[in-house]
C-alpha positions as semicolon CSV with decimal commas, in nm:
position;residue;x (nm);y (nm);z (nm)
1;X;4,915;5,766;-2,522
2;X;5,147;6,038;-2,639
3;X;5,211;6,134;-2,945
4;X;5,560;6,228;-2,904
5;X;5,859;5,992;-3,016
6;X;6,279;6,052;-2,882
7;X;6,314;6,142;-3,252
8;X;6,067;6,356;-3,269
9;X;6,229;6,711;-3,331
10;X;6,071;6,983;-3,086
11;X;6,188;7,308;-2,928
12;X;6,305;7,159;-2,618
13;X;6,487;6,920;-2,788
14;X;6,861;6,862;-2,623
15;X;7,081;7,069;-2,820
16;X;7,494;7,057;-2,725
17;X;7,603;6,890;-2,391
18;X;7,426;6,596;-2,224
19;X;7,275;6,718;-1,917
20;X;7,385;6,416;-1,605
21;X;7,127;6,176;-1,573
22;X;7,151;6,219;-1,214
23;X;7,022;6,542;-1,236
24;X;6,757;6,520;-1,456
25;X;6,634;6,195;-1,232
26;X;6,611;6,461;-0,894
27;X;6,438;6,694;-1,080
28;X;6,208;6,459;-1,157
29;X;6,181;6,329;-0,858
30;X;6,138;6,685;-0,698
31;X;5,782;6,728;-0,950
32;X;5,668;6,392;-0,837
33;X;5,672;6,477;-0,473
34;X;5,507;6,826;-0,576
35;X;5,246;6,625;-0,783
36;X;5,147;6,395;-0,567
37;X;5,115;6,579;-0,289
38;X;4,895;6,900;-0,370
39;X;4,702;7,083;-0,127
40;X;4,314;7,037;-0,066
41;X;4,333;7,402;-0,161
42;X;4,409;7,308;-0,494
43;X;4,252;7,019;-0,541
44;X;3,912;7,268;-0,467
45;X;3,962;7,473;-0,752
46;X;3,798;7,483;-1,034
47;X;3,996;7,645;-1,318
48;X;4,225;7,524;-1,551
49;X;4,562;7,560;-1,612
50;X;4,563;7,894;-1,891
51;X;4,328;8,053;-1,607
52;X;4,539;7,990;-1,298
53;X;4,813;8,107;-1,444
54;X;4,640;8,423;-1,620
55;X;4,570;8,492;-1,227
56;X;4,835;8,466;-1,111
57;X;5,026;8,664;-1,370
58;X;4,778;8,974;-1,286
59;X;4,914;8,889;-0,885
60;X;5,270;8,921;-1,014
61;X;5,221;9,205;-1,288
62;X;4,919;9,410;-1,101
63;X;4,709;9,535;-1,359
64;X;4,784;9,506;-1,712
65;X;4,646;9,561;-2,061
66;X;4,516;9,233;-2,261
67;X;4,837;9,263;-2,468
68;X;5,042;9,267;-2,213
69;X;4,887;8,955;-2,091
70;X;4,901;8,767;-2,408
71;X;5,222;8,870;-2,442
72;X;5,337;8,719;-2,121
73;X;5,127;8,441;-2,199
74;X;5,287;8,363;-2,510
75;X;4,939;8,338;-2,673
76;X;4,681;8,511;-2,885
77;X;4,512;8,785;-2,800
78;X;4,153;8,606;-2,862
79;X;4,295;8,333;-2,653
80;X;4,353;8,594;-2,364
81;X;3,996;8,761;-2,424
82;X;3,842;8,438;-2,368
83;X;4,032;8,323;-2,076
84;X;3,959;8,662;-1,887
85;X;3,587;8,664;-1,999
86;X;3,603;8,335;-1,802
87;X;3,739;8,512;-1,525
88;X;3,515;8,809;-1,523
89;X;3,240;8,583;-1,545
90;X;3,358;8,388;-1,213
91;X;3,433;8,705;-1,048
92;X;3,778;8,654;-1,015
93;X;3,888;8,890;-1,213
94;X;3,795;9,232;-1,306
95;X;3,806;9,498;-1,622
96;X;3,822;9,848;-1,659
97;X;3,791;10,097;-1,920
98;X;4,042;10,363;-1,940
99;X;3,836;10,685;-1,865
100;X;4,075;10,902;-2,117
101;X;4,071;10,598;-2,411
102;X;3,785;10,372;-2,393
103;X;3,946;10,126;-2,606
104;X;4,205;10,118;-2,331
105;X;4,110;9,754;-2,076
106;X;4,280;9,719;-1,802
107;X;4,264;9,365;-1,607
108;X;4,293;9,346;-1,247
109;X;4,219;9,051;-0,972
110;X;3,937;9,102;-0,782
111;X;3,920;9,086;-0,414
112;X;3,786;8,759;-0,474
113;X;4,076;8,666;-0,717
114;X;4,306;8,837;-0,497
115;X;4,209;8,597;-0,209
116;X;4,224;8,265;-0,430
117;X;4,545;8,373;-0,553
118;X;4,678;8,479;-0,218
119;X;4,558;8,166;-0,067
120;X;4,708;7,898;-0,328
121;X;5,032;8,050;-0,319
122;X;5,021;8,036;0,055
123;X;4,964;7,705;0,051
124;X;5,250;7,608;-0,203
125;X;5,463;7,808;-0,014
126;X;5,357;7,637;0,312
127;X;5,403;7,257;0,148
128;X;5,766;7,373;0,069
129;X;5,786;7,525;0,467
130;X;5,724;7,196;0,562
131;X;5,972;6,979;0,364
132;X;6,261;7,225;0,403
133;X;6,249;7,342;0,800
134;X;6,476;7,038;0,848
135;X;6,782;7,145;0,666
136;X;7,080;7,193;0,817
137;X;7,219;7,558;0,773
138;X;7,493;7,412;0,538
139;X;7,209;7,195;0,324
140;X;7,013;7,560;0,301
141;X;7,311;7,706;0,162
142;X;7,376;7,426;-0,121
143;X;7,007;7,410;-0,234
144;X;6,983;7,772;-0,239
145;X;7,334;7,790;-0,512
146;X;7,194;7,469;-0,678
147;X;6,862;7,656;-0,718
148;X;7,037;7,968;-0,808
149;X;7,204;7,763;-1,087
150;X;6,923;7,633;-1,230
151;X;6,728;7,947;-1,248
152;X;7,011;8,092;-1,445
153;X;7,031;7,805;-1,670
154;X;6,648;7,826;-1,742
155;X;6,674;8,244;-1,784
156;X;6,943;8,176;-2,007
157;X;6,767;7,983;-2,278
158;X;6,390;8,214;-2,218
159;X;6,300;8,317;-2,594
């Protein structure tokens, strides 16, 4: 049972306009179907969440430098350390020393991390492939500004 109480002050709290309940109710209904319906490919791997998304951060940035990660992260260096020493120890991910500044780490996915990563997003991208190659042309063009909207409003409000 959660903690957490409607008058419970937090950052996301709702701050100015009411956002339609209509809205918030398909976008909720949108993570259910994404929820309930995840890949065997992801059901199959064993990391959790901090990791997958370290890995997939080093897919998205290439390599990077621990701070760069915890930066991106939005958590503490030591938390960072330990997530990749996770990773290095699975082989997912790897590190390398900076031959002109050894205190200079550089973090990079493996081939093997490169090929988990690869291979979730794949499959996300296929369970949306799926659901969407029905849409008419004029359906497409409404989710895509609707999406485009959202995106904004979330980009908007990034710290």
């Amino acid at each position: 049972m959660s903690n957490l109480s409607k008058n419970d002050p937090k950052d996301d709290d709702v701050v100015g306009e009411e956002v339609p309940t209509e809205l918030l109710e398909l976008l909720d209904n949108v993570f259910h179907h994404m929820r309930s319906r995840v890949s065997e490919r992801w059901l199959d791997v064993d990391l959790t969440m901090p990791q997958v998304r370290t890995m997939f951060l080093l897919h998205k940035m290439g390599p990077s430098r621990m701070s760069e990660l915890s930066a991106n992260l939005n958590t503490s260096l030591s938390n960072v350390t330990g997530l990749i020493d996770r990773l290095v120890e699975r082989k997912l991910v790897l590190r390398k020393t900076s031959s002109v500044d050894r205190r200079t780490v550089t973090c990079l996915l493996s081939d093997k991390g490169q090929e988990l990563a690869d291979g979730l997003l794949y499959s996300r991208r296929s369970w949306w492939q799926n659901r969407l190659r029905n849409l008419k042309s004029e359906e497409e063009e409404i989710a895509i500004i609707g999406l485009k909207a959202l995106v904004a409003a979330i980009d908007r409000i990034k710290d």
